[in-house]
XYZ file of C-alpha atoms in Angstrom:
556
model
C -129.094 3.530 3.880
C -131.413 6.405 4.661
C -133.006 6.410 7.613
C -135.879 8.772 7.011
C -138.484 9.652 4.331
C -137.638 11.879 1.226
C -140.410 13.910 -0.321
C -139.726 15.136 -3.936
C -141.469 18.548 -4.844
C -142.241 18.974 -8.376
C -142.310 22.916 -8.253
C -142.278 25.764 -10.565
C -139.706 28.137 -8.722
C -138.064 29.987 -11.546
C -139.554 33.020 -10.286
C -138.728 33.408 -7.019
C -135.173 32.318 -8.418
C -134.841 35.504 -10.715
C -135.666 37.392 -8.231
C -132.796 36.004 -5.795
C -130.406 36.258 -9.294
C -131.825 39.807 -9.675
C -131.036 40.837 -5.862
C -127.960 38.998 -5.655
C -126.657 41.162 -9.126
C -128.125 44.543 -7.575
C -125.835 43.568 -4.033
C -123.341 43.110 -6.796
C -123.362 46.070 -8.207
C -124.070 48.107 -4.927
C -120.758 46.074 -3.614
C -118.632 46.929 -6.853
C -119.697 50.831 -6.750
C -119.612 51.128 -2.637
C -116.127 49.693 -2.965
C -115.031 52.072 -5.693
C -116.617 54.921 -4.312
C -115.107 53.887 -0.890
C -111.538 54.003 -2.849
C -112.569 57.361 -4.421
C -112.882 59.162 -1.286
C -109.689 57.314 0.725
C -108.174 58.365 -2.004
C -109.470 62.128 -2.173
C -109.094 62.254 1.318
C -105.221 60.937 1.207
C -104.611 63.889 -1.649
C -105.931 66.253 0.610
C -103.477 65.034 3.683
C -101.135 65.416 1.176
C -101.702 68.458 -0.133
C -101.796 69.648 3.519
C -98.711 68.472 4.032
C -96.925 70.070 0.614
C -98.524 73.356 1.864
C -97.156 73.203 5.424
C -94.113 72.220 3.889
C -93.426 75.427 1.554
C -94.735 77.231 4.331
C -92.153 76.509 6.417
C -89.331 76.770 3.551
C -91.039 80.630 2.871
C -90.275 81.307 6.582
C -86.161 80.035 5.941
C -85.715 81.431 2.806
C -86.682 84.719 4.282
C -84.912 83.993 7.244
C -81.757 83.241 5.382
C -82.029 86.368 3.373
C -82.340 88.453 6.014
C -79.243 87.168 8.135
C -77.041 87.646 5.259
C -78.454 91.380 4.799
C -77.485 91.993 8.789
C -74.091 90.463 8.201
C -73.960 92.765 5.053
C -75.109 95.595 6.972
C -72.283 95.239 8.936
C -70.016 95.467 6.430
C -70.847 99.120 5.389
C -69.298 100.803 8.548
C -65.970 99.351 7.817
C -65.898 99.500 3.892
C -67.836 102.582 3.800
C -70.292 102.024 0.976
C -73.386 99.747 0.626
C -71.552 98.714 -2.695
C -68.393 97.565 -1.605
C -70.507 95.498 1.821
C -72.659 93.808 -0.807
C -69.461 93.323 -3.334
C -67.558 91.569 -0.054
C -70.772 89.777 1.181
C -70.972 88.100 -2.570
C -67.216 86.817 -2.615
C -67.595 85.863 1.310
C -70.198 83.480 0.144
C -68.752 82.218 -2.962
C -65.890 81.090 -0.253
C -67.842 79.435 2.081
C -69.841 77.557 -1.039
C -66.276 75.891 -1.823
C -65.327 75.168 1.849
C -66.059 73.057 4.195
C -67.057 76.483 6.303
C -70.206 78.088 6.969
C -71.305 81.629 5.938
C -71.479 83.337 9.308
C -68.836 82.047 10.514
C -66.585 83.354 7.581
C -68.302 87.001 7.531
C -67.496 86.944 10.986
C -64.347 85.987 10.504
C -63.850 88.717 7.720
C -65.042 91.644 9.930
C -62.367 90.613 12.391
C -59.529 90.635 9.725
C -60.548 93.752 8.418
C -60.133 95.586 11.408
C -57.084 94.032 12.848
C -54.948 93.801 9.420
C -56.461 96.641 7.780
C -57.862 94.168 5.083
C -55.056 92.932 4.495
C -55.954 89.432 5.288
C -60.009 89.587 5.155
C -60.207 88.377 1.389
C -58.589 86.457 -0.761
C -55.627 84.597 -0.281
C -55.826 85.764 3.689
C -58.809 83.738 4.081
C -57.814 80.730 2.043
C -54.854 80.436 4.061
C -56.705 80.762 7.703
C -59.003 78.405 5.709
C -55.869 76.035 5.336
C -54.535 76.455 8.943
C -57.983 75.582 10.311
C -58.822 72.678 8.031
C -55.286 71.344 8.693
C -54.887 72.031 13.017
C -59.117 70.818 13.359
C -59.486 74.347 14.933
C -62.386 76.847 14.854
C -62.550 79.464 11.432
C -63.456 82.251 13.193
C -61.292 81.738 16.414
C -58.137 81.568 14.121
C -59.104 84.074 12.565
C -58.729 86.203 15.595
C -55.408 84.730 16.521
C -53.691 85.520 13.359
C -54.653 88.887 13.243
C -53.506 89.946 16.359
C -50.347 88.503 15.245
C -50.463 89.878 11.980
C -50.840 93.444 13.755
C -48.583 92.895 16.526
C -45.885 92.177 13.876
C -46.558 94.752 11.488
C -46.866 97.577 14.113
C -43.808 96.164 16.440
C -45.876 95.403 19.416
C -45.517 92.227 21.855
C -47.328 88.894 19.967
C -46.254 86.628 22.829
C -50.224 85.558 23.810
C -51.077 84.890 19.728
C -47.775 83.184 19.390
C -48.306 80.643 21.966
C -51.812 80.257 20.919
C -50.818 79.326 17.311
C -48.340 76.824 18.909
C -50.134 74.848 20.967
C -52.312 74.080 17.816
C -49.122 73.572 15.613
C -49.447 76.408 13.995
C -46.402 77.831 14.103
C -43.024 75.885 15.173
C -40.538 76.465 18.133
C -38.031 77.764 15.983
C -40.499 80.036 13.797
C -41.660 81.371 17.221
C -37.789 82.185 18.352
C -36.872 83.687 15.268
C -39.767 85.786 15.376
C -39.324 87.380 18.728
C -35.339 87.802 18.287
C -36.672 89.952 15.164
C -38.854 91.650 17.401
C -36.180 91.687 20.235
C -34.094 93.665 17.302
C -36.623 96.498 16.269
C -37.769 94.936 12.939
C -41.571 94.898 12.208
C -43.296 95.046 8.915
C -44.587 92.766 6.239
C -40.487 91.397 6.266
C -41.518 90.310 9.800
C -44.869 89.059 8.746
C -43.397 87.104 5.639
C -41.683 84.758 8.329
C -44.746 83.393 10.116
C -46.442 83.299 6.729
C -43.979 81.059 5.055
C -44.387 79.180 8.183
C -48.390 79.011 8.195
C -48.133 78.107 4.262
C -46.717 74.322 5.340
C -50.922 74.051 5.598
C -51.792 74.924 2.030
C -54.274 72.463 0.675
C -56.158 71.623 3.910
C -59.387 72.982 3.146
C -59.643 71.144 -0.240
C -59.181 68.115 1.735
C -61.316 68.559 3.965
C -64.048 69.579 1.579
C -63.868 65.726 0.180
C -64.562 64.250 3.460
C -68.118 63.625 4.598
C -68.626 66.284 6.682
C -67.073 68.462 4.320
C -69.527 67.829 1.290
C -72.174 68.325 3.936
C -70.857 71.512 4.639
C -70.733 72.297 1.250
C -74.107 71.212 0.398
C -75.889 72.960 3.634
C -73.934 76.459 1.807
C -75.479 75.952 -1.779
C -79.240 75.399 -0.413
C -78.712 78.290 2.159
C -77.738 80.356 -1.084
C -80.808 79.147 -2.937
C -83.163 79.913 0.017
C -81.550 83.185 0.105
C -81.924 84.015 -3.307
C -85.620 82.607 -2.893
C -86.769 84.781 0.843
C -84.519 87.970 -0.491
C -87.510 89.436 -2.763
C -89.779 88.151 -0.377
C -88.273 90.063 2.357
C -88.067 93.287 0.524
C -91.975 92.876 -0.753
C -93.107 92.672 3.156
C -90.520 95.575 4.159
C -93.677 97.700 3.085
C -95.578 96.166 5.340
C -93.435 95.971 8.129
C -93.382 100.129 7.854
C -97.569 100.013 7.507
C -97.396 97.970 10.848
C -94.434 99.510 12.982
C -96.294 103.402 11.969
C -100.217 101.783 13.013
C -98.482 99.959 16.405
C -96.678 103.782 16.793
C -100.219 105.647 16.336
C -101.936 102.880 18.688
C -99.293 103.871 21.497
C -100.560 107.434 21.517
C -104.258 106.725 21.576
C -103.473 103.814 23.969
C -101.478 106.736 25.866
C -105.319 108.584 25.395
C -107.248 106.061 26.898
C -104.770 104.999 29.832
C -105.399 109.087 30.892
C -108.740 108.728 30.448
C -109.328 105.652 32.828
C -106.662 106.987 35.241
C -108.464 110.322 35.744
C -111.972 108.101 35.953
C -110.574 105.822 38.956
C -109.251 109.148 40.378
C -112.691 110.737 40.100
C -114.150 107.930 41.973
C -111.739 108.166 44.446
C -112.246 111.991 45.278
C -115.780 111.101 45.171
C -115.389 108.635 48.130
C -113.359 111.216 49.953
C -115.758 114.119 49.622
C -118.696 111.839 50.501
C -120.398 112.400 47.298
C -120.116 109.023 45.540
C -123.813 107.933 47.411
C -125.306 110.701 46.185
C -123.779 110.341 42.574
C -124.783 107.084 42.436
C -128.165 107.889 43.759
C -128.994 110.838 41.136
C -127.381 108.783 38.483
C -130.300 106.004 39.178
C -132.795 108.879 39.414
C -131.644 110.321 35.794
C -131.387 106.991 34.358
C -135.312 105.860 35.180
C -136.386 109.777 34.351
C -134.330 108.859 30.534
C -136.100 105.457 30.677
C -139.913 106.972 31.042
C -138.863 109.589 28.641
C -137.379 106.924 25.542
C -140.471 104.886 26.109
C -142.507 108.015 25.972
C -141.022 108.603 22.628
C -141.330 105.631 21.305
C -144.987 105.160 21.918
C -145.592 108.700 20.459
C -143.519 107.493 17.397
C -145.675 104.578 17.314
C -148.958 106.691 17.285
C -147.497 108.864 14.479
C -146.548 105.601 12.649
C -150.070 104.034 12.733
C -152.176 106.634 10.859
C -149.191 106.228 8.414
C -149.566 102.719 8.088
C -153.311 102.526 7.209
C -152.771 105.084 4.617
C -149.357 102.749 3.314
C -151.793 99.402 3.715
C -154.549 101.169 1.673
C -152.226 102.005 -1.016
C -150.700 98.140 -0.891
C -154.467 96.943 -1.200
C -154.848 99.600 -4.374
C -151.971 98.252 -5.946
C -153.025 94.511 -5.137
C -156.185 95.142 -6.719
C -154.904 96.483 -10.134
C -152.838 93.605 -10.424
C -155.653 91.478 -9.530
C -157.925 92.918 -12.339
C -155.257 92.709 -14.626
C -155.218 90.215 -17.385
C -152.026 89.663 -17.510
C -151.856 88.549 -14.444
C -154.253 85.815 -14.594
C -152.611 84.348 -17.886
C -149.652 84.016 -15.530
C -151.534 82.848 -12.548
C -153.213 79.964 -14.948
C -149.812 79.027 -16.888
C -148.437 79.063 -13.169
C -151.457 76.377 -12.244
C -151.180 74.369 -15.144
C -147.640 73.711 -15.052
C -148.284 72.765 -11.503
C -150.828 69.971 -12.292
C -148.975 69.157 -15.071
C -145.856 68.313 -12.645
C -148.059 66.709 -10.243
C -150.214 64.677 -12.359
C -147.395 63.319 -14.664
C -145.248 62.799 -12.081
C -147.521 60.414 -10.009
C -148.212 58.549 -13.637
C -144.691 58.162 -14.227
C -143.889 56.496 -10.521
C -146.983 54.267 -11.608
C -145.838 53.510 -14.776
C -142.342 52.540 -13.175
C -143.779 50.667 -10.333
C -145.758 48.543 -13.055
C -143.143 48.062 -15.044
C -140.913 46.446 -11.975
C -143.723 44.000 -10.963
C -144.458 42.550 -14.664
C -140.996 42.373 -15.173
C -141.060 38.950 -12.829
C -144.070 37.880 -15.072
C -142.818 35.138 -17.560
C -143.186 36.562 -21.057
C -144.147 39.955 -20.345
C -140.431 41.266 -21.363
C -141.767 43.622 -23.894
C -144.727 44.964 -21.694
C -142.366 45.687 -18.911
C -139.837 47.997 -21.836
C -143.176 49.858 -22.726
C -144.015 50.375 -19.310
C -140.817 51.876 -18.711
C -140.845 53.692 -21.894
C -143.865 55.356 -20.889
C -142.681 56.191 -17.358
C -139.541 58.737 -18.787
C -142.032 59.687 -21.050
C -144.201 60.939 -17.858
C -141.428 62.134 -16.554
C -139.892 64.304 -19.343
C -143.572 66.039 -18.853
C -143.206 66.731 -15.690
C -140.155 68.163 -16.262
C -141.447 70.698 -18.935
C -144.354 71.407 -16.320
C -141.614 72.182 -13.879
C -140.036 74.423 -16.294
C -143.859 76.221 -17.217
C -144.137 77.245 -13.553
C -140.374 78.696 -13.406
C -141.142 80.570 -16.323
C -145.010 81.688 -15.323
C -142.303 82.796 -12.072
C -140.400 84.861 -13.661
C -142.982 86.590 -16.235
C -144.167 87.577 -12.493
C -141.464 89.289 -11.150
C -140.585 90.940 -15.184
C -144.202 92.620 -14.861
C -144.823 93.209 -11.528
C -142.003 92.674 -9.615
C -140.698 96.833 -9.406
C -143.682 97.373 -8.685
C -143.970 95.618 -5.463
C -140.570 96.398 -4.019
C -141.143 100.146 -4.891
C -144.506 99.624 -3.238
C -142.883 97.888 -0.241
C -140.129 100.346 0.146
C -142.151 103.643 -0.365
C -143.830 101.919 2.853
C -140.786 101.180 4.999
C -139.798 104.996 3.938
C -143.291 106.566 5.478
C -143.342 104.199 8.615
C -139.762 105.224 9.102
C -140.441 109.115 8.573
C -143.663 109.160 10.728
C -141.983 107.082 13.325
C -138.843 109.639 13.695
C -140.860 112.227 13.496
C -143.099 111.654 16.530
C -140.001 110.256 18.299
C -138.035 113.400 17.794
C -141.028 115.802 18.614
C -142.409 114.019 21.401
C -142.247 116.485 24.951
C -140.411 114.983 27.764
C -142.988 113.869 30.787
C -140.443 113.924 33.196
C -138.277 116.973 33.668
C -134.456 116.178 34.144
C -133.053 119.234 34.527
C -132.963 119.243 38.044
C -130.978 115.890 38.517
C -129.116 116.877 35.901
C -127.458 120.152 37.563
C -127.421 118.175 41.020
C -125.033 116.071 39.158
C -122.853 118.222 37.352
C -122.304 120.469 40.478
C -120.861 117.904 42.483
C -119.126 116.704 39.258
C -117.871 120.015 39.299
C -116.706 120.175 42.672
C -115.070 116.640 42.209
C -113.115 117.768 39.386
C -111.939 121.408 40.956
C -110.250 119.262 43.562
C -108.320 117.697 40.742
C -107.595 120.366 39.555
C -105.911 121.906 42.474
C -104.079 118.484 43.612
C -102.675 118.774 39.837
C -101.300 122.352 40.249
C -100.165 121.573 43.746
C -98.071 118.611 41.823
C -96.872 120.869 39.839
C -95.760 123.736 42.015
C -93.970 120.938 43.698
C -92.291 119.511 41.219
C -91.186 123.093 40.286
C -89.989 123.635 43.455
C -87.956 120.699 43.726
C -86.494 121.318 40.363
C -85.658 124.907 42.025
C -83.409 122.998 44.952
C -81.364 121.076 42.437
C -77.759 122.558 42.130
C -77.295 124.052 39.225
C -75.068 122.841 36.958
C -72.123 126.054 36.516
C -70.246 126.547 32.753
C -66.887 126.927 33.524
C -64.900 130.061 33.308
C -61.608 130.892 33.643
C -61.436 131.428 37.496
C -62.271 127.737 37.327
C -58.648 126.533 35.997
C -56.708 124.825 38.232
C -54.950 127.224 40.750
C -51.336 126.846 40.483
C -48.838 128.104 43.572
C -47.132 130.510 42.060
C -43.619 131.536 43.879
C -43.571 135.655 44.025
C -39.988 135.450 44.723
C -39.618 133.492 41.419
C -41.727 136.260 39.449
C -39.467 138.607 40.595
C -36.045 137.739 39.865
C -37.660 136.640 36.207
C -38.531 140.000 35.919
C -35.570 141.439 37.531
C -33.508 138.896 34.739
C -35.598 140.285 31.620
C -34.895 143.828 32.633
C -31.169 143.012 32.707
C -31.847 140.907 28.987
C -31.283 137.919 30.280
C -34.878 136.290 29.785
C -37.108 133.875 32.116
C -34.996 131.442 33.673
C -36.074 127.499 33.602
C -38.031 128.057 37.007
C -40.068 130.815 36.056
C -43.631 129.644 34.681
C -45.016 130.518 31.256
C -47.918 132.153 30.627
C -49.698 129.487 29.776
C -49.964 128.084 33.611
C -49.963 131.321 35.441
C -53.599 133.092 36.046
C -54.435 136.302 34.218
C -54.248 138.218 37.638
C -50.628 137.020 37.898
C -49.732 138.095 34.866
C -50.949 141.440 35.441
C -48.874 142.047 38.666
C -46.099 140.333 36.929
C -46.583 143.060 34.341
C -46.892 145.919 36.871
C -43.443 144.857 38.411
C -41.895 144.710 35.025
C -43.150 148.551 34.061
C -42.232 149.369 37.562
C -38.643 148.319 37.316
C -38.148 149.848 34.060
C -38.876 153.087 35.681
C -36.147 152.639 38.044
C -33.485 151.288 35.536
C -34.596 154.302 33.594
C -33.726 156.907 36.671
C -30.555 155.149 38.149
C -28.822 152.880 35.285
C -25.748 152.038 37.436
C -27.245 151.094 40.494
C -29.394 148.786 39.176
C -26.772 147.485 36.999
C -25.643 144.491 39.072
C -28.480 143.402 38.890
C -28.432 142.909 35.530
């Protein structure tokens, strides 16, 4: 039961209708392209995080690869000392990581490892079946590659050599290396005198029991991570290695520029160390008032002076520039009576109004067009409307297009002309100027400060000058006081006491022909001035045994 009065409205309201359908589709179609739009740039912007990210990423891999490639060439580098060719380093730094690729081992660890072997079993054990079976030992007692690797060579030396292995023999059995009985039977071998690779074969035969443990070791988890972290450190390797030797070049460029900048660096340290001493002597003499003082009194003397100039350029630029503006309006006016010209001018101006005029016509056109369309049954009027406003438009395009061109048959006729005109101008303003700059007379004379300054600059710098040479007679002198250092000489052999009673009855013995006895000393101990009285006595008793053969014989 309604409680209330209903009114019913007989109106005509498809109008205003259509033009709710006709909003309603344009927020349609705003909606559908603001949404895909909306997607289009989420989207670009998401391929551009991504991108950024795929960029910082190779980035980074560059910076391993090369990193990787140039480890291995210091750990090949170090090779070439102790094979003694760059050859045979990069021959054993290509098998070294062939091994570690198979084993559950890094790289470094195994070149380390190899450098260690080579030097303590002569290479014996540094490739090959030497590393596969430290390789085995390690897998197989859980211990360290290249701490092994040190143990067994020392033993592998100590053996072959016949030297104590005691330390590397308990070492290898606490691990469980080697066995209590192995280890017995080794140093009763020892105990014996044998060495050798007989020696050696023992403990090996012993350290064999372990054959096998790096394969299965390689097949457990950590194992095929070891192996896989080898193969991508090989490709990275491969990938920074030329790289690394296309930015050796720069590297040089950059280590010889850092090299020059330390000498001019050197340069300019002197020069502001001999500045801060200046001002310093120029406190202590008193003069740094009155250098400060005269430097103030040149500076506004130079200041009246520049300005000076200037305004005199100025003057000499002025006549120029009427005579440059005269020739502008000259030129100006032969364009201006030109024909030419005003067929370009009046193309120009028509294809202005043409622009203007059609394009007003065709926003008309469209605006009538948009307010018949709501008229009922004026469809078609509405479509020639419309027609007629592109046609407006394509006319204002081509007017568009008659003032580009009227442009540039402007600048093909006249256009030299004007920038010759403009820059024979800039030339003769810039000649006149430089010339009455450059000519103009000083007004203020600065010759006085000037020589006020440079005589106490003088005497500032003489005082320098002498603390320098006083340094330097100094430092001369203390060089002077410094004990020489002596070369040595003979006199400077160590003196030996020589027993003169011992000379003698060796002398006294040779004379008889029985030779030095096991006390006297050689010549090789006993100074040259011993030698020579030795020699004396010698001569002298010959002489005797000469005069009186028989009484001299028992001493013979």
């Amino acid at each position: 039961m309604s409680k209330g009065i209903d009114y019913g409205l007989d109106l005509d309201t498809s109008g205003f209708t259509g033009g709710i359908s006709a909003a309603r589709a344009s927020l349609g179609g705003f909606q559908a392209f603001s949404v895909g739009a909306m997607a289009a740039v989420g989207a670009a912007v998401a391929g551009a995080a991504l991108a950024l990210k795929g960029l910082q990423t190779v980035w980074t891999e560059a910076q391993a690869a090369v990193g990787e490639a140039a480890n291995r060439e210091t750990m090949q580098t170090a090779f070439i000392p102790l094979l003694g060719s760059a050859k045979a380093a990069k021959d054993r730094m290509a098998e070294l990581a062939d091994f570690a690729a198979h084993t559950p081992f890094q790289l470094p660890e195994v070149a380390a490892a190899s450098r260690t072997l080579e030097t303590l079993t002569n290479g014996v054990l540094s490739t090959g079946q030497g590393l596969t079976m430290i390789g085995d030992v390690a897998s197989g007692t859980n211990t360290p590659f290249e701490e092994l690797a040190v143990t067994i060579g020392r033993l592998y030396s100590g053996l072959d050599s016949g030297r104590p292995v005691g330390e590397a023999m308990q070492r290898l059995q606490e691990i469980g290396a080697i066995t209590p009985g192995v280890r017995a039977k080794l140093e009763k071998l020892q105990a014996e005198g044998e060495k050798g690779s007989e020696v050696w074969r023992v403990a090996a035969e012993d350290l064999a029991r372990f054959s096998g443990g790096m394969e299965l070791q390689s097949q457990a988890w950590n194992g095929k991570l070891s192996t896989l972290s080898d193969a991508w450190a090989e490709v990275r390797a491969q990938f920074g290695e030329p790289i690394m030797d296309a930015l050796k070049p720069l590297l040089d460029d950059g280590i010889g520029t850092i090299e020059s900048m330390a000498s001019k660096a050197r340069e300019i340290g002197e020069t502001i160390a001999y500045a801060m001493r200046f001002m310093v002597e120029s406190f202590k003499q008193g003069e740094a008032w009155n250098l400060a003082k005269l430097g103030l009194t040149l500076a506004f003397q130079e200041s009246v002076n520049f300005l000076w100039r200037v305004l005199m350029g100025v003057c000499e630029a002025i006549p120029q520039y009427l005579v440059q503006a005269f020739k502008t309006g000259v030129q100006i006016l032969d364009i201006l009576t030109d024909a030419s010209f005003w067929s370009i001018v009046g193309n120009a101006f028509v294809g202005v109004m043409r622009t203007a005029v059609n394009g007003i016509l065709a926003l008309l056109s469209e605006g009538i067009a948009n307010l018949i369309e709501y008229i009922p049954g004026m469809g078609k009027q509405a479509a020639w409307m419309h027609g007629l406003s592109r046609e407006f438009e394509k006319d204002a395009d081509q007017g568009a297009a008659q003032v580009g061109g009227a442009a540039k048959s402007f600048i093909d006729s006249y256009g030299d002309r004007i920038l010759r005109q403009v820059a024979d101008n800039f030339s003769a303003l810039q000649d006149a100027f430089s010339s009455g700059f450059s000519e103009a007379a000083d007004v203020l004379d600065t010759s006085g400060v000037r020589a006020e300054i440079s005589a106490a600059s003088e005497k500032i710098t003489a005082s320098l000058a002498a603390q320098d040479k006083e340094r330097a007679a100094k430092e001369k002198e203390d060089a002077s006081k410094s004990k020489p250092r002596r070369q040595k000489t003979e006199d400077d052999a160590p003196k030996i006491k020589v027993n003169w009673e011992t000379v003698l009855a060796g002398s006294l013995a040779k004379v008889g022909g029985g030779g030095y006895g096991r006390m006297m000393l050689s010549a090789e101990n006993v100074p040259q001035k011993q030698l020579a009285e030795q020699k004396k006595t010698n001569e002298l008793l010959n002489k005797l045994l000469q005069k009186q053969t028989g009484s001299l014989a028992v001493l013979g």
